[in-house]
XYZ file of C-alpha atoms in Angstrom:
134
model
C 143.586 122.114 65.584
C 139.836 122.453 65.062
C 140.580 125.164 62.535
C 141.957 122.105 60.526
C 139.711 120.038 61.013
C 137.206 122.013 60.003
C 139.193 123.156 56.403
C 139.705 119.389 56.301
C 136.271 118.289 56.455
C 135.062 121.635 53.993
C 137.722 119.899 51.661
C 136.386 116.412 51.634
C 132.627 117.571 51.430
C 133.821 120.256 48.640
C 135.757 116.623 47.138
C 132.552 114.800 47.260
C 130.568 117.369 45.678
C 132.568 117.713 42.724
C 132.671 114.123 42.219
C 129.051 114.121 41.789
C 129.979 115.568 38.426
C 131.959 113.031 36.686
C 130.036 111.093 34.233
C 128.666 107.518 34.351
C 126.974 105.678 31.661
C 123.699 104.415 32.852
C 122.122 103.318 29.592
C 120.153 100.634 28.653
C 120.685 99.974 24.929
C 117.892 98.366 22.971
C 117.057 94.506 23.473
C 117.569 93.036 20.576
C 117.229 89.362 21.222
C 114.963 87.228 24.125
C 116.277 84.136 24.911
C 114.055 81.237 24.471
C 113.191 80.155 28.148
C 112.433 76.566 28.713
C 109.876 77.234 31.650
C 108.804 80.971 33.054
C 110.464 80.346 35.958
C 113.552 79.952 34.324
C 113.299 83.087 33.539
C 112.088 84.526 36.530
C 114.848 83.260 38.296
C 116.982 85.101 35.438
C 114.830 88.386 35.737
C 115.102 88.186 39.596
C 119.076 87.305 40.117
C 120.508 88.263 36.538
C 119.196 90.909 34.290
C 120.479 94.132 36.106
C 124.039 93.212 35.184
C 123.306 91.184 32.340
C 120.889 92.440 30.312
C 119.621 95.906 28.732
C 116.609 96.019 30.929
C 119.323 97.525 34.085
C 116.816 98.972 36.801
C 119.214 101.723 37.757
C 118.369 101.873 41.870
C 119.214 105.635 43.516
C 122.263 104.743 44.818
C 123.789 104.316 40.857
C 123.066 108.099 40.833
C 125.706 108.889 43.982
C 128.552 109.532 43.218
C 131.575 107.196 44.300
C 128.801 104.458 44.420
C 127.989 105.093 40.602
C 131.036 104.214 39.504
C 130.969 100.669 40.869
C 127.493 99.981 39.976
C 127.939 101.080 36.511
C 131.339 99.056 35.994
C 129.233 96.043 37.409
C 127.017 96.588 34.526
C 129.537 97.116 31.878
C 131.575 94.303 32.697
C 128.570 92.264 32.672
C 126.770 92.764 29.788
C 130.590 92.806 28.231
C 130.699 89.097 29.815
C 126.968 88.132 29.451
C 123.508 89.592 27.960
C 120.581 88.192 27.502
C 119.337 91.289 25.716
C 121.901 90.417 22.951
C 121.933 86.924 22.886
C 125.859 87.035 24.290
C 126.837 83.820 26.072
C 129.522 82.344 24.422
C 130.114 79.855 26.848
C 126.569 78.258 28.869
C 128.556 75.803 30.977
C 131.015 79.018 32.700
C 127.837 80.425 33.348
C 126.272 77.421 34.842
C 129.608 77.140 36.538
C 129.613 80.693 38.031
C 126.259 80.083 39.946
C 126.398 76.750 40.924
C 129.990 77.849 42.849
C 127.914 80.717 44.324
C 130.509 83.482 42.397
C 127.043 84.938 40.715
C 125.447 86.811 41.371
C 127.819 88.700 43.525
C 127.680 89.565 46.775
C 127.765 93.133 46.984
C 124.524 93.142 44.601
C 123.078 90.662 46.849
C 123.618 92.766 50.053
C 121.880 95.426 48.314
C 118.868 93.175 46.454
C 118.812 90.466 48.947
C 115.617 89.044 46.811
C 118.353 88.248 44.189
C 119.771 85.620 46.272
C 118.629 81.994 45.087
C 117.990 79.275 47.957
C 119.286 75.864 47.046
C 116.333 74.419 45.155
C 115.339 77.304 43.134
C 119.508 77.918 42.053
C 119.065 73.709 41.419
C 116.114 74.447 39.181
C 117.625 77.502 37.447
C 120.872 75.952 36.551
C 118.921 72.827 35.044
C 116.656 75.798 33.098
C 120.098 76.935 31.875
C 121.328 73.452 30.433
C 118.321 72.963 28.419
């Protein structure tokens, strides 16, 4: 029984390894637009809780470099800039993005467990939705 526990465990350590060696994009393209901020602490509040998904200016932490974590950080980012960048001047919709943190569903909550200074009390998410209308 140990024997195969042991072969097990040289297996899943061998598994994680390897995975180490798949590829993940972790590139920040050039910024090609700046959005034109109505106060600097609307867009400090964007810097603090936004721009590593939704920008070109990711700060890729250690953890985006370990392998399975990589892979969920990175699709965080693609889907986000996909959905939203302010390096690119994408936001077809302002109101779904108002929408998204005034319900709390941004940013999310796996990035906030992990950047808990991205986490907006009350009154600043009050004053950086009303940043986002104008």
């Amino acid at each position: 029984m140990r024997k195969i526990f042991k072969w097990l465990l040289a297996l899943v350590l061998l598994g994680l390894i390897a995975i180490q060696f798949v590829p993940v994009e972790r590139s920040n393209p050039p910024v090609v637009y700046q959005p034109d901020w109505d106060s600097a602490a609307t867009e400090a509040f964007a810097r603090r809780a936004c721009f590593d998904c939704h920008s070109n200016e990711t700060v890729w932490p250690w953890y985006a470099y370990i392998a399975p974590i990589s892979w969920r950080v990175a699709d965080h980012v693609r889907v986000g800039r996909r959905n939203f960048n302010m390096s690119e001047g994408k936001w077809d919709d302002g109101e779904e993005i108002v929408e998204e943190v005034a319900e709390g569903h941004m940013p999310l909550w796996d990035y906030v467990l992990l950047h808990p200074e991205a986490k907006l009390n009350a009154e600043e998410k009050r004053a950086f939705i009303a940043g986002l209308k104008r």
